[in-house]
mmCIF file of C-alpha atoms in Angstrom:
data_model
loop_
_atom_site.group_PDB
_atom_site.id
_atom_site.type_symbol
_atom_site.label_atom_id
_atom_site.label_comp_id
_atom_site.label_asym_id
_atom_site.label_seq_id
_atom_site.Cartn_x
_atom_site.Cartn_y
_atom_site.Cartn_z
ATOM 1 C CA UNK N 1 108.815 113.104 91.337
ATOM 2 C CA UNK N 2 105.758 112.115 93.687
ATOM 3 C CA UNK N 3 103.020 109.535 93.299
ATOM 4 C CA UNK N 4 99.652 111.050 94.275
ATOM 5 C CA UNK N 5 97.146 108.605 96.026
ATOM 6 C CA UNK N 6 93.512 109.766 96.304
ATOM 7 C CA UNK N 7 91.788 107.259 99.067
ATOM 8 C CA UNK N 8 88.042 107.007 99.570
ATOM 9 C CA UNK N 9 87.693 111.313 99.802
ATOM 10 C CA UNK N 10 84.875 112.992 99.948
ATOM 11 C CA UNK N 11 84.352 116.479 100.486
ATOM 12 C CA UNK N 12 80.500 118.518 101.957
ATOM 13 C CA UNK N 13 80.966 122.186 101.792
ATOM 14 C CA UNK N 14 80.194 124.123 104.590
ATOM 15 C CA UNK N 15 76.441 125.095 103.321
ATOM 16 C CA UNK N 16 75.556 120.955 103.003
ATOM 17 C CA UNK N 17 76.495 120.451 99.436
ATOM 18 C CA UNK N 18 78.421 117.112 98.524
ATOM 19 C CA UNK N 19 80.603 117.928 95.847
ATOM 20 C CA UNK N 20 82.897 114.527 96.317
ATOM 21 C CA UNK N 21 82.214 110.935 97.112
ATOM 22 C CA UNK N 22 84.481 107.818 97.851
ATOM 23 C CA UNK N 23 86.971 109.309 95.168
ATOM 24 C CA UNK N 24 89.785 106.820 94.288
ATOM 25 C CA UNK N 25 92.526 107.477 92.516
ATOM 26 C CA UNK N 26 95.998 106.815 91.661
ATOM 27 C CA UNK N 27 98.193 109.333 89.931
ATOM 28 C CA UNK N 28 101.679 107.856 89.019
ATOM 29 C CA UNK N 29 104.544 110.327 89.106
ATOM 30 C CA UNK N 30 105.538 112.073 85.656
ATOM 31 C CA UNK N 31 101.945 111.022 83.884
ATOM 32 C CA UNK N 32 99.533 113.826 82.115
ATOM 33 C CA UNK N 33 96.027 113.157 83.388
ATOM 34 C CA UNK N 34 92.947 115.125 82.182
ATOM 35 C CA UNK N 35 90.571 115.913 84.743
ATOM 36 C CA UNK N 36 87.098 115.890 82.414
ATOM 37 C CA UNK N 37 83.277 116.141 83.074
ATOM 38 C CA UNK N 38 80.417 118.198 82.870
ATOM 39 C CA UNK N 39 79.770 121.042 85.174
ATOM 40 C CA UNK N 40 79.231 120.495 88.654
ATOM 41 C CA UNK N 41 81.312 117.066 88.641
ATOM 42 C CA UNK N 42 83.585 117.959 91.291
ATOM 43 C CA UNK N 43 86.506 118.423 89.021
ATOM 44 C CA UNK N 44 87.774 121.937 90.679
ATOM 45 C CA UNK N 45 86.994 120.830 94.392
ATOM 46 C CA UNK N 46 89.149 117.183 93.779
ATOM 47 C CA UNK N 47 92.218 119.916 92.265
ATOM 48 C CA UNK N 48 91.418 121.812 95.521
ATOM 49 C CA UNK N 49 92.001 118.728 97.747
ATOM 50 C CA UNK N 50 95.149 117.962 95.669
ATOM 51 C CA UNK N 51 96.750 121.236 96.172
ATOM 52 C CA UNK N 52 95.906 121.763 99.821
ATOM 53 C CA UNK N 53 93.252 124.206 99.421
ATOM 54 C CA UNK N 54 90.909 122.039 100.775
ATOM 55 C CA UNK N 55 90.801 118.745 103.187
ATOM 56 C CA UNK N 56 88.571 116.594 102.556
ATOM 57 C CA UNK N 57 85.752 115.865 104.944
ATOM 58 C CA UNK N 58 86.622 111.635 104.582
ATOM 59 C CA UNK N 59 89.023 109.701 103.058
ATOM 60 C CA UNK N 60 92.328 111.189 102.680
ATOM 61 C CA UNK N 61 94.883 112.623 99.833
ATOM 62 C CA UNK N 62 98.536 111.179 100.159
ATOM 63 C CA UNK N 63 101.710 113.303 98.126
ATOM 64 C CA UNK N 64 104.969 111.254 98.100
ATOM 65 C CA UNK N 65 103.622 109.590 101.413
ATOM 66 C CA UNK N 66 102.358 112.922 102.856
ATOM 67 C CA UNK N 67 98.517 112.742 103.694
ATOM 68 C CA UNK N 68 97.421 116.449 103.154
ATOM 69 C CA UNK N 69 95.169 116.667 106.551
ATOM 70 C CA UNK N 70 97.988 116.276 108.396
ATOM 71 C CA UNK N 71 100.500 119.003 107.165
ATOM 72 C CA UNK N 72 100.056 122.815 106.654
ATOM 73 C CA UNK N 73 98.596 123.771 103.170
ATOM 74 C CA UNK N 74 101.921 125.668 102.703
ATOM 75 C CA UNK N 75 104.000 122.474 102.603
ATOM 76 C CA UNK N 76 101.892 121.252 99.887
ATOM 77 C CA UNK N 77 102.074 124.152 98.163
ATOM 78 C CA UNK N 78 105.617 123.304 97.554
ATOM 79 C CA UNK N 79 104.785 119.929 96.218
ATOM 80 C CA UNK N 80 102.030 121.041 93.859
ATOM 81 C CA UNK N 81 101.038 124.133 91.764
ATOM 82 C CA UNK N 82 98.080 125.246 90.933
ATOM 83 C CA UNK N 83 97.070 127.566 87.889
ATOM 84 C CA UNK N 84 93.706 129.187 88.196
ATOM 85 C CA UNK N 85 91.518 129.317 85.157
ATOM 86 C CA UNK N 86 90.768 132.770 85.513
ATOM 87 C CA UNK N 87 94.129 134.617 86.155
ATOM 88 C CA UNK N 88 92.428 137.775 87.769
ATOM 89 C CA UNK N 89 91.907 135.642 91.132
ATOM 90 C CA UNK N 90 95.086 134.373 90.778
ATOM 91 C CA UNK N 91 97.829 137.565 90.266
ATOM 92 C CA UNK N 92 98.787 140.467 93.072
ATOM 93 C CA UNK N 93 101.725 141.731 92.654
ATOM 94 C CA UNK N 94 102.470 145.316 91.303
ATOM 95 C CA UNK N 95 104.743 144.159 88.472
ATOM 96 C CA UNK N 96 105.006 141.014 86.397
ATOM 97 C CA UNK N 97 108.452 139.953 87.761
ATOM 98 C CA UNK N 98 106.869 140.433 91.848
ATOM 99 C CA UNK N 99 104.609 138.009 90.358
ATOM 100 C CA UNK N 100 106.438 135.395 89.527
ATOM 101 C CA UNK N 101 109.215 135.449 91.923
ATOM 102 C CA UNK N 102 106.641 135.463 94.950
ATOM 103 C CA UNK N 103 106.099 131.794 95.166
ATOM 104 C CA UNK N 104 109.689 130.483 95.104
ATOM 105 C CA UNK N 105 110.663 133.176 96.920
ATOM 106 C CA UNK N 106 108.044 132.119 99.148
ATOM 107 C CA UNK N 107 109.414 128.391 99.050
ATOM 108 C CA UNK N 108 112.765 129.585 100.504
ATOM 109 C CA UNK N 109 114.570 129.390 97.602
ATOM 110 C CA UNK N 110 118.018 131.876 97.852
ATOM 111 C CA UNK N 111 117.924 134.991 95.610
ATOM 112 C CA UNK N 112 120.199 133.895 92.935
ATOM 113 C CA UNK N 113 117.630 130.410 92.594
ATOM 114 C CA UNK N 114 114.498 132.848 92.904
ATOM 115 C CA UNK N 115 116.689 135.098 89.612
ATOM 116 C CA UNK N 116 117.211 131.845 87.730
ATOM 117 C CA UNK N 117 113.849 130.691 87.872
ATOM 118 C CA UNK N 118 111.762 133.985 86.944
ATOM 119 C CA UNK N 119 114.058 134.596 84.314
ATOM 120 C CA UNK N 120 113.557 131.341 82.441
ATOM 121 C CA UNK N 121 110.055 130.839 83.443
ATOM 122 C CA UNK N 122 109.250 134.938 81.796
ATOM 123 C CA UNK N 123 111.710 134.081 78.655
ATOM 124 C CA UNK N 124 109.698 130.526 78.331
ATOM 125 C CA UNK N 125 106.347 132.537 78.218
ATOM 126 C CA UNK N 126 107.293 135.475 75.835
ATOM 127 C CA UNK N 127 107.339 137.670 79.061
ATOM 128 C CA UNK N 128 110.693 138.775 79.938
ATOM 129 C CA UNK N 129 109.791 142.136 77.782
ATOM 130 C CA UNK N 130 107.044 143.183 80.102
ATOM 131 C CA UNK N 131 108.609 142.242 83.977
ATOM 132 C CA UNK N 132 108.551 145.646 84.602
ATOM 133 C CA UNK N 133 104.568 146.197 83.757
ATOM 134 C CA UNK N 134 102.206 146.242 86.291
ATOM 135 C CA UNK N 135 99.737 142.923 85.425
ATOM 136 C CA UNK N 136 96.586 144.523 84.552
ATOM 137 C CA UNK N 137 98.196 146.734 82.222
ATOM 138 C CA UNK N 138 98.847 143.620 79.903
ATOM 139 C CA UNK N 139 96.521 142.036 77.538
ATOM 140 C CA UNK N 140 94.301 139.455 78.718
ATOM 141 C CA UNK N 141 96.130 136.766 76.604
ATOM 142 C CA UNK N 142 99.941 138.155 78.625
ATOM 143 C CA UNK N 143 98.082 138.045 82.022
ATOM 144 C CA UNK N 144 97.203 134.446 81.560
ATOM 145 C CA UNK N 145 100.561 133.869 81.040
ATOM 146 C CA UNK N 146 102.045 135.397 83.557
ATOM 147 C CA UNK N 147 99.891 133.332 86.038
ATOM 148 C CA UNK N 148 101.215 130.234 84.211
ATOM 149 C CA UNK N 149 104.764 131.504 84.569
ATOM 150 C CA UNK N 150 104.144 132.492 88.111
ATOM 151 C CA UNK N 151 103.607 128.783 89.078
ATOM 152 C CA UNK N 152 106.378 127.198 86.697
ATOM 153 C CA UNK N 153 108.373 129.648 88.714
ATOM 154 C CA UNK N 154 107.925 127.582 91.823
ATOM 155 C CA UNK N 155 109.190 124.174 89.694
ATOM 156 C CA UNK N 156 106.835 121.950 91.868
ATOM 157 C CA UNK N 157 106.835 118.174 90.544
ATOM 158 C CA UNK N 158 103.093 118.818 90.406
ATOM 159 C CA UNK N 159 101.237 121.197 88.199
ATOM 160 C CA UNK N 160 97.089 121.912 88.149
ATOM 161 C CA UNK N 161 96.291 123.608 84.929
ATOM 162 C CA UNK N 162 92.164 124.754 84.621
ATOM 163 C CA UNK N 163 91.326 125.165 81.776
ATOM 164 C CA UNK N 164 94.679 126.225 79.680
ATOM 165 C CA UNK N 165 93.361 126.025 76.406
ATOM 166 C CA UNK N 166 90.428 128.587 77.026
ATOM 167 C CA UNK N 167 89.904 131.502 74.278
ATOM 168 C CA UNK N 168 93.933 130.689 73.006
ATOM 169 C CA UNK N 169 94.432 131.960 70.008
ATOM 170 C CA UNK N 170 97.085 130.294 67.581
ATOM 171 C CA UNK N 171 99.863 131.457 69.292
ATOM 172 C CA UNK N 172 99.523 130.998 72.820
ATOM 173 C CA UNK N 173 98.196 127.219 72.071
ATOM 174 C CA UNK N 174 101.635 126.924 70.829
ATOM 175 C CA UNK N 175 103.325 128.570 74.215
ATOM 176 C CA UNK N 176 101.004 126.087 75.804
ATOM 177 C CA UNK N 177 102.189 123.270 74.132
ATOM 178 C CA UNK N 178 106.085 124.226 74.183
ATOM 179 C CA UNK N 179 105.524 124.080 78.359
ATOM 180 C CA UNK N 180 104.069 120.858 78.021
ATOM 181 C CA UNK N 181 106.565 119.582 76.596
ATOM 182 C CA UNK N 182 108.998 121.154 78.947
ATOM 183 C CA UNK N 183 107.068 119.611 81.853
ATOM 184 C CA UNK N 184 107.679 115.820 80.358
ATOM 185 C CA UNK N 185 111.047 117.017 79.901
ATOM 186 C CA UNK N 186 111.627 117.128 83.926
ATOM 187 C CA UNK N 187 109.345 114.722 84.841
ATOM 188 C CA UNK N 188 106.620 116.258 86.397
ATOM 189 C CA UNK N 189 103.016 115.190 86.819
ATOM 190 C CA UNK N 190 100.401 117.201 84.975
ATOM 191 C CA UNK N 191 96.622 117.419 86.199
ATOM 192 C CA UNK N 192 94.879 119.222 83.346
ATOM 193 C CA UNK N 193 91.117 120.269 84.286
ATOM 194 C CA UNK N 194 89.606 120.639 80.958
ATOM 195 C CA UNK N 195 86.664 120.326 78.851
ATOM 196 C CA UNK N 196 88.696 120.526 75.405
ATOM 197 C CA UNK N 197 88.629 116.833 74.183
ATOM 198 C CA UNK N 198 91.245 117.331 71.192
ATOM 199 C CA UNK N 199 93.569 118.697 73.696
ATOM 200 C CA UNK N 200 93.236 115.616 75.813
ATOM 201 C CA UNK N 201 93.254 113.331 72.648
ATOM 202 C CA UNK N 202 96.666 115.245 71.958
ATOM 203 C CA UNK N 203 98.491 115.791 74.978
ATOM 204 C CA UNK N 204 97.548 113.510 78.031
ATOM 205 C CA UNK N 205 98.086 109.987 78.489
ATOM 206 C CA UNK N 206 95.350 108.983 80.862
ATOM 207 C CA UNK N 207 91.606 110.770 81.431
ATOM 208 C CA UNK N 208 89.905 110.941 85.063
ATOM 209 C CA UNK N 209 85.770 111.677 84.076
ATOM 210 C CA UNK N 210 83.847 112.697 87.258
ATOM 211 C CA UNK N 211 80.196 112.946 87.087
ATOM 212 C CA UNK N 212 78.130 113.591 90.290
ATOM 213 C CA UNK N 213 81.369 113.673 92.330
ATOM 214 C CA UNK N 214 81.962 110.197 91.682
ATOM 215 C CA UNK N 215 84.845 108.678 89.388
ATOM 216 C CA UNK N 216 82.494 107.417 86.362
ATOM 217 C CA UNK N 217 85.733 106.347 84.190
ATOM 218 C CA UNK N 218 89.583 106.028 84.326
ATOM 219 C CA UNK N 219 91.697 104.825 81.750
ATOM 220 C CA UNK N 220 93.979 105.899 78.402
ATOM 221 C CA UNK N 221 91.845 108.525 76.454
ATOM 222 C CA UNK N 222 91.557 106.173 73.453
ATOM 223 C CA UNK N 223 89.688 103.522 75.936
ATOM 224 C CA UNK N 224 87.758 105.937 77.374
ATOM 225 C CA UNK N 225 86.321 107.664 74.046
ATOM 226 C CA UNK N 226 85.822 104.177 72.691
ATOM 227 C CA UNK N 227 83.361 103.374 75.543
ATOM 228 C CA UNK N 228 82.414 107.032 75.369
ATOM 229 C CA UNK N 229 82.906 109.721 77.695
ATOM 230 C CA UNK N 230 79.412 110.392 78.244
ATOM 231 C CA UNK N 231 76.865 113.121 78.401
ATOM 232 C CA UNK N 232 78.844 116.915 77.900
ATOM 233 C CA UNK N 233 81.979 115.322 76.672
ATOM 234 C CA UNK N 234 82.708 115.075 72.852
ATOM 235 C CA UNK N 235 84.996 112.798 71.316
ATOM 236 C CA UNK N 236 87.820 114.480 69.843
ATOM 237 C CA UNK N 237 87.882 115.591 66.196
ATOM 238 C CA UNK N 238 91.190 113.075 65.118
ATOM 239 C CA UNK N 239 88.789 110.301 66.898
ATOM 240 C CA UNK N 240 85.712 111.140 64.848
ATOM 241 C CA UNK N 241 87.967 111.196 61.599
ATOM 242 C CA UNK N 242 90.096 108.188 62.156
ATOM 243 C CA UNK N 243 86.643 106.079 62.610
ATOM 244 C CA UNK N 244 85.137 107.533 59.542
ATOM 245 C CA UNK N 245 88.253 106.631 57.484
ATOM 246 C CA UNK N 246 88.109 103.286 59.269
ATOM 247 C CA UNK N 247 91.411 103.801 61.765
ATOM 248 C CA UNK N 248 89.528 102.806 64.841
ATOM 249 C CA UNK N 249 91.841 103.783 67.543
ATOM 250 C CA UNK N 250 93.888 106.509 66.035
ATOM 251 C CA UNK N 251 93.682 109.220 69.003
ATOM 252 C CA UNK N 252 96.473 111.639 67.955
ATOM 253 C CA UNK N 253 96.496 113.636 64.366
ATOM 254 C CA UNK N 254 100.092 112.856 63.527
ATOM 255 C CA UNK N 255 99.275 109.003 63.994
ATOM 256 C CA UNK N 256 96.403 109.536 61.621
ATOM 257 C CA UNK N 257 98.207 111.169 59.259
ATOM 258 C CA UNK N 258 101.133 108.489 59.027
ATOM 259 C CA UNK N 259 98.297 105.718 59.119
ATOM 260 C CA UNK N 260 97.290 107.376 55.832
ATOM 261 C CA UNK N 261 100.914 107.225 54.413
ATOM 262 C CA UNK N 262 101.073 104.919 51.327
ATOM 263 C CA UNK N 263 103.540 102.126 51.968
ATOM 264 C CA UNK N 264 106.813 101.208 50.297
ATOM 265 C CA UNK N 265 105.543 100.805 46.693
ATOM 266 C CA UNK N 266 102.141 101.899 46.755
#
């Protein structure tokens, strides 16, 4: 499990643009943290620096001790995965099971570890029927997934997920959710780039709101929608409900629900 430190980085792109400013952060290991904020924030180019994709132009991101400008992007590709919001830019191979054997495989990880891994990470995902396919012969809802199981293949302590709750229907939200819950299970740290609020009000334990490349707020999701996440962000739907039936504070729908449990001889 690693401890991600994000010191002072900034990041110009080549054509002039600042997309990042004096970004500080602390991500503790084993935490869910929802990357939030409008469009343009500098959400995808901080999950860029954290993943190795980019360095930033000051400042400095640290993994487990590591500062990322001083190591090859492939060695922090072992430390943290990234899962692209559109799959299509994301998935290569010529069948499903290339696909998600190529990054542990690519990790040096023997044969028999590289087996073990695709297998559970296809039978997790509802996939292990189609490793044979080639990936644009699936549905758009199975290529998703095989992108997701492509980096829980790897088992990195670190996962980026953009946007995983786009266009699910019922039952891949509940695939989604079943990995979440496997990721607690082993500990590992979650980054979750999203601008679903109910998801965040559900599932992660801390929000990180950028706006203008600059941190704007930090903190558990109930402070933070309490104070109010600002212009492009909704408060969740359980948040709007629980004020209305005066449970300030309630964030999650199965605390609201018991909140609105009679008590012992009502």
């Amino acid at each position: 499990m690693i401890e991600i430190r994000v010191e002072g980085a900034g990041f110009d792109y080549p054509d002039g643009t600042c997309a990042l400013q004096q970004v500080d952060a602390l991500i503790p290991a084993s935490s869910t943290v929802a990357l939030a904020g409008p469009n343009g924030a500098g959400k995808t180019t901080l999950a860029r620096l954290l993943n190795g994709l980019l360095v930033p132009t000051r400042g400095r991101v640290v993994l487990d001790g590591i500062d990322t400008s001083q190591v090859p992007a492939s060695r922090v590709a072992g430390l943290v995965g990234y899962v692209f919001q559109n799959p299509r830019r994301q998935v290569f191979a010529s069948t499903v099971a290339e696909e998600v054997s190529f990054g542990p495989r690519n990790l040096g990880r023997s044969e028999t570890q590289v087996e073990a891994a695709v297998q559970a990470a296809l039978e997790e995902l509802d996939l292990a029927s189609r490793a044979g396919c080639h990936p644009y012969e699936l549905s758009q809802s199975e290529l998703r997934r095989v992108a997701l199981a492509s980096v829980l293949s790897m088992q990195t302590p670190v996962l980026i997920l953009d946007e995983p709750t786009a266009s699910l229907d019922g039952a891949d939200q509940e695939r989604l959710l079943r990995v979440m819950a496997g990721l607690r299970r082993r500990g590992a740290t979650v980054l979750v780039i999203t601008h679903d609020m109910d998801f965040v009000a559900e599932e992660c334990e801390r929000m990180l709101v950028l706006r203008g490349g600059r941190v704007a707020a930090d903190g558990p999701p109930e402070v933070v929608f309490a104070a109010g996440p600002g212009p492009g962000l909704e408060r969740p739907a359980v948040w709007r409900v629980a004020q209305a039936l005066d449970r300030p504070g309630v964030l999650r729908s199965a605390a609201l629900l018991e909140s609105l449990r009679p008590g012992p001889g009502a």
